[in-house]
């Protein structure tokens, strides 16, 4: 595996899950694998879980870690080629990226959708530039269209809690005051489809996701119907994908907040959310604090998904020499 940006990069998903469970049993079994290797984590956007869990995973493997918050203390970066740089951006990504590659062995990147152009977001402009120009293996810590480390942790959690071999998983849109990217719901759908589980996606009309990510999932506009018989309820807000409303908030209807009445329609489902979550917008206090809420074990599994991916990247790229001088 040269880079990690989506579920298909892992190859056999069942084997990857087995590897994750082995790592969870003994996180320090490969504590020498990353000796004298440096991970650079580049954040264009804020993070709590991804930052801490990926750093912890790297430390479990014996790596050094460096964190660059691009918008706090670094030069402002231009991302477009051909721009006359007479504004406030002092450095171009096309120099900054290979320079970053000089100081590290692996690069983790967080760069959200900007909602200025669907083509740029869905073309993963920033992620692709890091892959092309860094000279280093790159993994996504949430890009414009996917959040694969989150989805991997979600799937590990579902494997741990599933009451049947093939659970019914419902992903529900829920209200939020800001326009949020589709990366988490896209990615969750991609991974649950890859796992072969029943997936129902429910949302108000106008919030249809890219059909390439929906895949074989069933879309049900009636949330009550969708929740019937659910084993897992995965809540998430996302902004509109379809034209002409791409990146817009179309509804803040709090009837879509996941509350106890909605959860009562399910087969005693577990509640999941990637966090951070806005209480009483996305989910009621009662539901997130209930014994069926598994948001904390889900977050804990971020360390395991990150360590599985880092381990594979280190193993597959072990032949690479030290950073350029
Ligand atoms: N779920 C998740 O990625 O959390 P952070 O944005 O805090 O990293």
Short mmCIF file of C-alpha atoms and ligand atoms in Angstrom, two decimals:
data_model
loop_
_atom_site.label_atom_id
_atom_site.label_comp_id
_atom_site.label_asym_id
_atom_site.label_seq_id
_atom_site.Cartn_x
_atom_site.Cartn_y
_atom_site.Cartn_z
CA UNK A 1 0.00 0.00 0.00
CA UNK A 2 1.67 3.23 -1.18
CA UNK A 3 -1.06 5.64 -0.02
CA UNK A 4 -4.27 5.31 2.00
CA UNK A 5 -7.24 7.37 0.88
CA UNK A 6 -10.17 4.93 0.74
CA UNK A 7 -11.36 1.42 1.66
CA UNK A 8 -10.03 -0.15 -1.54
CA UNK A 9 -6.42 0.70 -0.60
CA UNK A 10 -6.60 -1.94 2.15
CA UNK A 11 -7.27 -4.83 -0.22
CA UNK A 12 -9.06 -7.65 1.62
CA UNK A 13 -11.22 -5.88 4.20
CA UNK A 14 -11.71 -8.95 6.41
CA UNK A 15 -7.93 -9.41 6.63
CA UNK A 16 -7.53 -5.74 7.55
CA UNK A 17 -10.13 -6.13 10.30
CA UNK A 18 -8.33 -9.21 11.67
CA UNK A 19 -5.10 -7.21 11.69
CA UNK A 20 -6.86 -4.39 13.55
CA UNK A 21 -8.15 -6.79 16.22
CA UNK A 22 -4.67 -8.29 16.65
CA UNK A 23 -3.28 -4.77 17.13
CA UNK A 24 -6.00 -4.02 19.66
CA UNK A 25 -4.95 -7.10 21.67
CA UNK A 26 -1.31 -6.02 21.69
CA UNK A 27 -0.64 -2.44 20.59
CA UNK A 28 3.10 -2.70 21.23
CA UNK A 29 3.85 -5.87 19.21
CA UNK A 30 5.51 -3.76 16.47
CA UNK A 31 7.05 -1.11 18.73
CA UNK A 32 10.32 -1.16 16.71
CA UNK A 33 8.77 -0.98 13.24
CA UNK A 34 8.79 2.82 13.18
CA UNK A 35 12.14 3.36 14.88
CA UNK A 36 13.95 6.36 13.32
CA UNK A 37 10.90 7.06 11.12
CA UNK A 38 9.07 10.37 11.26
CA UNK A 39 5.39 11.01 10.69
CA UNK A 40 4.38 14.52 9.63
CA UNK A 41 0.72 15.33 10.28
CA UNK A 42 -0.48 18.30 8.24
CA UNK A 43 -3.74 19.95 9.28
CA UNK A 44 -5.52 22.49 7.12
CA UNK A 45 -8.56 22.04 9.43
CA UNK A 46 -9.18 21.56 13.14
CA UNK A 47 -9.11 18.19 14.92
CA UNK A 48 -9.21 16.57 18.34
CA UNK A 49 -9.59 12.82 17.76
CA UNK A 50 -7.61 12.47 14.54
CA UNK A 51 -4.71 14.47 15.92
CA UNK A 52 -4.45 12.53 19.19
CA UNK A 53 -5.32 9.04 17.97
CA UNK A 54 -2.95 9.14 14.98
CA UNK A 55 -0.13 10.51 17.10
CA UNK A 56 -0.73 7.79 19.71
CA UNK A 57 -0.82 5.10 17.00
CA UNK A 58 2.49 6.36 15.61
CA UNK A 59 4.05 6.35 19.09
CA UNK A 60 2.86 2.74 19.61
CA UNK A 61 4.91 1.87 16.50
CA UNK A 62 7.99 3.71 17.77
CA UNK A 63 7.71 6.65 15.35
CA UNK A 64 8.56 10.29 15.88
CA UNK A 65 5.72 12.67 15.06
CA UNK A 66 5.58 16.29 13.93
CA UNK A 67 2.38 18.32 13.56
CA UNK A 68 1.94 21.28 11.22
CA UNK A 69 -1.20 23.39 11.62
CA UNK A 70 -1.11 25.18 8.31
CA UNK A 71 -3.38 28.02 9.41
CA UNK A 72 -1.63 28.63 12.73
CA UNK A 73 1.96 29.78 12.43
CA UNK A 74 2.86 28.51 8.94
CA UNK A 75 2.98 30.70 5.83
CA UNK A 76 -0.39 31.07 4.15
CA UNK A 77 -0.41 28.64 1.23
CA UNK A 78 -1.65 29.17 -2.31
CA UNK A 79 -3.21 26.01 -3.75
CA UNK A 80 -4.06 27.12 -7.32
CA UNK A 81 -1.43 26.96 -10.09
CA UNK A 82 -1.15 30.00 -12.34
CA UNK A 83 -2.27 32.51 -9.71
CA UNK A 84 -0.36 35.81 -9.53
CA UNK A 85 0.66 35.68 -5.89
CA UNK A 86 0.25 39.34 -5.04
CA UNK A 87 -2.18 38.72 -2.17
CA UNK A 88 -1.76 37.46 1.40
CA UNK A 89 -0.47 33.97 0.47
CA UNK A 90 3.32 33.81 0.80
CA UNK A 91 4.09 30.27 -0.37
CA UNK A 92 2.75 27.87 -2.98
CA UNK A 93 1.81 24.30 -2.19
CA UNK A 94 4.01 23.20 -5.09
CA UNK A 95 7.12 24.22 -3.11
CA UNK A 96 5.74 23.60 0.37
CA UNK A 97 4.75 19.98 -0.28
CA UNK A 98 8.15 18.67 -1.49
CA UNK A 99 9.84 20.62 1.33
CA UNK A 100 7.60 18.85 3.86
CA UNK A 101 8.55 15.55 2.23
CA UNK A 102 12.23 16.29 2.93
CA UNK A 103 11.68 16.13 6.69
CA UNK A 104 9.62 12.97 7.12
CA UNK A 105 8.92 9.41 6.03
CA UNK A 106 5.10 9.46 6.01
CA UNK A 107 2.59 12.28 5.64
CA UNK A 108 -0.92 12.39 7.10
CA UNK A 109 -3.13 15.10 5.63
CA UNK A 110 -6.37 16.75 6.73
CA UNK A 111 -7.93 19.03 4.12
CA UNK A 112 -11.72 19.45 4.05
CA UNK A 113 -13.99 20.38 1.17
CA UNK A 114 -14.02 24.15 0.68
CA UNK A 115 -17.46 24.28 -1.03
CA UNK A 116 -16.13 26.78 -3.59
CA UNK A 117 -16.20 24.27 -6.45
CA UNK A 118 -17.65 20.76 -6.47
CA UNK A 119 -15.16 19.78 -9.18
CA UNK A 120 -12.20 20.85 -7.05
CA UNK A 121 -13.56 19.19 -3.91
CA UNK A 122 -14.53 15.93 -5.62
CA UNK A 123 -11.25 15.98 -7.57
CA UNK A 124 -9.45 16.02 -4.17
CA UNK A 125 -7.20 18.81 -5.38
CA UNK A 126 -5.08 19.21 -2.23
CA UNK A 127 -4.78 15.50 -1.38
CA UNK A 128 -3.73 14.68 -4.95
CA UNK A 129 -1.04 17.37 -4.89
CA UNK A 130 0.45 15.85 -1.73
CA UNK A 131 0.42 12.40 -3.35
CA UNK A 132 2.04 13.72 -6.54
CA UNK A 133 4.63 16.09 -5.11
CA UNK A 134 5.67 14.99 -1.60
CA UNK A 135 7.72 11.94 -2.62
CA UNK A 136 6.31 10.23 0.50
CA UNK A 137 3.47 7.81 1.21
CA UNK A 138 0.41 9.90 2.10
CA UNK A 139 -2.66 8.94 4.10
CA UNK A 140 -5.89 10.82 4.52
CA UNK A 141 -6.82 12.16 7.93
CA UNK A 142 -10.06 13.40 6.28
CA UNK A 143 -10.00 14.83 2.81
CA UNK A 144 -12.70 16.60 0.80
CA UNK A 145 -14.76 13.52 -0.02
CA UNK A 146 -13.77 10.77 2.43
CA UNK A 147 -12.70 10.17 6.04
CA UNK A 148 -11.31 6.63 5.79
CA UNK A 149 -9.62 6.38 9.22
CA UNK A 150 -12.98 7.28 10.79
CA UNK A 151 -14.91 4.78 8.68
CA UNK A 152 -12.39 2.04 9.46
CA UNK A 153 -12.84 2.74 13.19
CA UNK A 154 -16.63 2.76 12.68
CA UNK A 155 -16.48 -0.65 11.05
CA UNK A 156 -14.21 -2.07 13.77
CA UNK A 157 -16.79 -0.85 16.31
CA UNK A 158 -19.69 -2.39 14.40
CA UNK A 159 -17.80 -5.70 14.28
CA UNK A 160 -17.38 -5.56 18.06
CA UNK A 161 -21.03 -4.77 18.84
CA UNK A 162 -23.03 -6.39 16.02
CA UNK A 163 -25.84 -8.62 17.35
CA UNK A 164 -26.11 -10.61 14.11
CA UNK A 165 -23.71 -11.63 11.35
CA UNK A 166 -25.26 -9.16 8.90
CA UNK A 167 -26.63 -6.19 10.87
CA UNK A 168 -28.98 -3.52 9.56
CA UNK A 169 -27.11 -0.20 9.62
CA UNK A 170 -29.01 3.07 9.22
CA UNK A 171 -27.20 6.32 8.45
CA UNK A 172 -29.38 9.30 9.20
CA UNK A 173 -28.94 12.96 8.33
CA UNK A 174 -29.48 15.24 11.35
CA UNK A 175 -29.63 19.03 11.61
CA UNK A 176 -26.65 21.33 12.15
CA UNK A 177 -26.31 25.12 11.86
CA UNK A 178 -23.19 25.07 9.65
CA UNK A 179 -22.49 23.60 6.22
CA UNK A 180 -20.51 20.39 6.79
CA UNK A 181 -18.73 18.32 4.12
CA UNK A 182 -20.05 14.98 2.86
CA UNK A 183 -16.75 13.20 3.64
CA UNK A 184 -17.96 11.23 6.66
CA UNK A 185 -21.28 10.03 5.18
CA UNK A 186 -19.66 9.27 1.79
CA UNK A 187 -16.95 7.26 3.44
CA UNK A 188 -19.25 5.48 5.90
CA UNK A 189 -21.46 4.35 3.01
CA UNK A 190 -18.41 3.19 1.06
CA UNK A 191 -17.10 1.08 3.95
CA UNK A 192 -20.45 -0.42 5.00
CA UNK A 193 -21.15 -1.34 1.40
CA UNK A 194 -17.69 -2.92 1.17
CA UNK A 195 -18.40 -4.90 4.36
CA UNK A 196 -21.57 -6.25 2.71
CA UNK A 197 -23.98 -5.11 5.42
CA UNK A 198 -27.54 -3.86 4.88
CA UNK A 199 -27.33 -0.07 4.69
CA UNK A 200 -30.27 2.33 4.67
CA UNK A 201 -29.61 6.06 4.26
CA UNK A 202 -32.31 8.45 5.41
CA UNK A 203 -32.41 12.22 4.92
CA UNK A 204 -34.78 15.01 3.88
CA UNK A 205 -35.26 15.49 0.15
CA UNK A 206 -32.45 17.64 -1.27
CA UNK A 207 -29.71 15.92 0.76
CA UNK A 208 -29.03 13.10 -1.73
CA UNK A 209 -25.37 12.03 -1.67
CA UNK A 210 -23.19 11.27 -4.68
CA UNK A 211 -24.60 8.00 -6.13
CA UNK A 212 -21.03 6.70 -6.44
CA UNK A 213 -20.89 6.54 -2.62
CA UNK A 214 -24.51 5.48 -2.02
CA UNK A 215 -23.84 2.39 -4.13
CA UNK A 216 -26.22 -0.44 -3.27
CA UNK A 217 -27.56 1.26 -0.11
CA UNK A 218 -31.31 1.95 0.03
CA UNK A 219 -32.40 5.58 0.36
CA UNK A 220 -35.52 6.05 2.49
CA UNK A 221 -36.95 9.55 2.98
CA UNK A 222 -39.26 8.43 5.81
CA UNK A 223 -36.97 8.28 8.84
CA UNK A 224 -39.43 6.24 10.91
CA UNK A 225 -39.54 3.54 8.23
CA UNK A 226 -35.75 3.58 7.92
CA UNK A 227 -35.25 3.10 11.66
CA UNK A 228 -37.49 0.01 11.85
CA UNK A 229 -35.39 -3.02 12.72
CA UNK A 230 -32.09 -1.08 12.78
CA UNK A 231 -29.18 -2.58 14.74
CA UNK A 232 -27.04 0.56 14.41
CA UNK A 233 -28.05 4.19 13.95
CA UNK A 234 -25.22 6.34 12.59
CA UNK A 235 -26.10 10.03 12.75
CA UNK A 236 -24.34 12.74 10.76
CA UNK A 237 -25.06 16.09 9.25
CA UNK A 238 -23.95 16.97 5.76
CA UNK A 239 -24.56 19.90 3.42
CA UNK A 240 -26.36 19.45 0.11
CA UNK A 241 -24.41 17.67 -2.64
CA UNK A 242 -26.73 18.20 -5.62
CA UNK A 243 -26.68 21.21 -7.92
CA UNK A 244 -27.50 24.07 -7.64
CA UNK A 245 -27.31 23.81 -3.82
CA UNK A 246 -23.87 22.18 -3.43
CA UNK A 247 -22.43 23.05 -0.01
CA UNK A 248 -25.61 24.74 1.27
CA UNK A 249 -27.69 24.17 4.41
CA UNK A 250 -31.23 23.46 3.18
CA UNK A 251 -32.86 22.53 6.48
CA UNK A 252 -32.37 22.76 10.24
CA UNK A 253 -35.49 20.73 10.97
CA UNK A 254 -35.08 19.46 14.51
CA UNK A 255 -37.63 16.72 13.89
CA UNK A 256 -34.56 14.96 12.43
CA UNK A 257 -32.69 15.16 15.76
CA UNK A 258 -32.15 11.57 16.94
CA UNK A 259 -34.18 11.26 20.15
CA UNK A 260 -35.48 8.45 22.32
CA UNK A 261 -38.75 8.20 20.39
CA UNK A 262 -36.83 7.61 17.15
CA UNK A 263 -34.49 5.07 18.77
CA UNK A 264 -37.55 3.20 20.15
CA UNK A 265 -38.44 2.28 16.55
CA UNK A 266 -35.22 0.31 16.14
CA UNK A 267 -34.19 -3.19 17.20
CA UNK A 268 -32.59 -1.72 20.36
CA UNK A 269 -29.99 -0.14 18.09
CA UNK A 270 -26.64 1.20 19.14
CA UNK A 271 -26.14 4.92 18.54
CA UNK A 272 -23.00 6.03 16.69
CA UNK A 273 -21.51 9.39 15.69
CA UNK A 274 -17.95 10.28 14.64
CA UNK A 275 -17.82 13.31 17.04
CA UNK A 276 -17.63 16.20 17.61
CA UNK A 277 -21.40 16.26 17.98
CA UNK A 278 -23.82 19.10 18.71
CA UNK A 279 -26.16 17.85 21.42
CA UNK A 280 -29.87 18.47 20.92
CA UNK A 281 -29.26 19.31 17.26
CA UNK A 282 -27.87 15.97 16.03
CA UNK A 283 -28.81 13.84 19.05
CA UNK A 284 -30.63 14.33 22.33
CA UNK A 285 -28.77 14.26 25.65
CA UNK A 286 -30.83 11.21 26.58
CA UNK A 287 -29.74 9.15 23.57
CA UNK A 288 -26.05 10.05 23.62
CA UNK A 289 -25.86 9.34 27.36
CA UNK A 290 -27.81 6.07 27.11
CA UNK A 291 -26.18 2.64 27.53
CA UNK A 292 -26.77 2.05 23.78
CA UNK A 293 -24.55 4.98 22.82
CA UNK A 294 -21.15 3.68 21.67
CA UNK A 295 -19.60 6.98 20.61
CA UNK A 296 -16.70 6.67 23.07
CA UNK A 297 -15.60 3.12 22.09
CA UNK A 298 -15.99 4.29 18.48
CA UNK A 299 -13.60 7.20 19.12
CA UNK A 300 -11.22 4.87 20.99
CA UNK A 301 -11.02 2.67 17.89
CA UNK A 302 -9.53 5.59 15.97
CA UNK A 303 -6.19 4.64 17.52
CA UNK A 304 -6.60 1.09 16.20
CA UNK A 305 -7.59 2.08 12.67
CA UNK A 306 -4.70 4.56 12.50
CA UNK A 307 -2.20 2.03 13.82
CA UNK A 308 -3.33 -0.62 11.31
CA UNK A 309 -2.88 1.82 8.44
CA UNK A 310 0.47 3.17 9.69
CA UNK A 311 1.76 -0.36 10.20
CA UNK A 312 0.86 -1.28 6.63
CA UNK A 313 2.39 1.91 5.21
CA UNK A 314 5.62 1.37 7.16
CA UNK A 315 5.83 -2.29 6.10
CA UNK A 316 5.04 -1.68 2.43
CA UNK A 317 7.45 1.26 2.11
CA UNK A 318 10.25 -0.07 4.33
CA UNK A 319 12.70 0.05 1.42
CA UNK A 320 12.49 3.85 1.21
CA UNK A 321 15.62 5.74 2.16
CA UNK A 322 15.89 8.52 4.71
CA UNK A 323 14.40 11.93 3.92
CA UNK A 324 16.35 13.98 1.33
CA UNK A 325 18.91 16.43 2.63
N1 LIG B 1 -14.07 12.32 14.13
C1 LIG B 1 -13.02 13.13 13.91
O1 LIG B 1 -12.35 13.07 12.89
O2 LIG B 1 -12.75 13.98 14.95
P1 LIG B 1 -11.76 15.22 14.85
O3 LIG B 1 -12.33 16.16 13.80
O4 LIG B 1 -11.79 15.82 16.22
O5 LIG B 1 -10.41 14.74 14.45
#
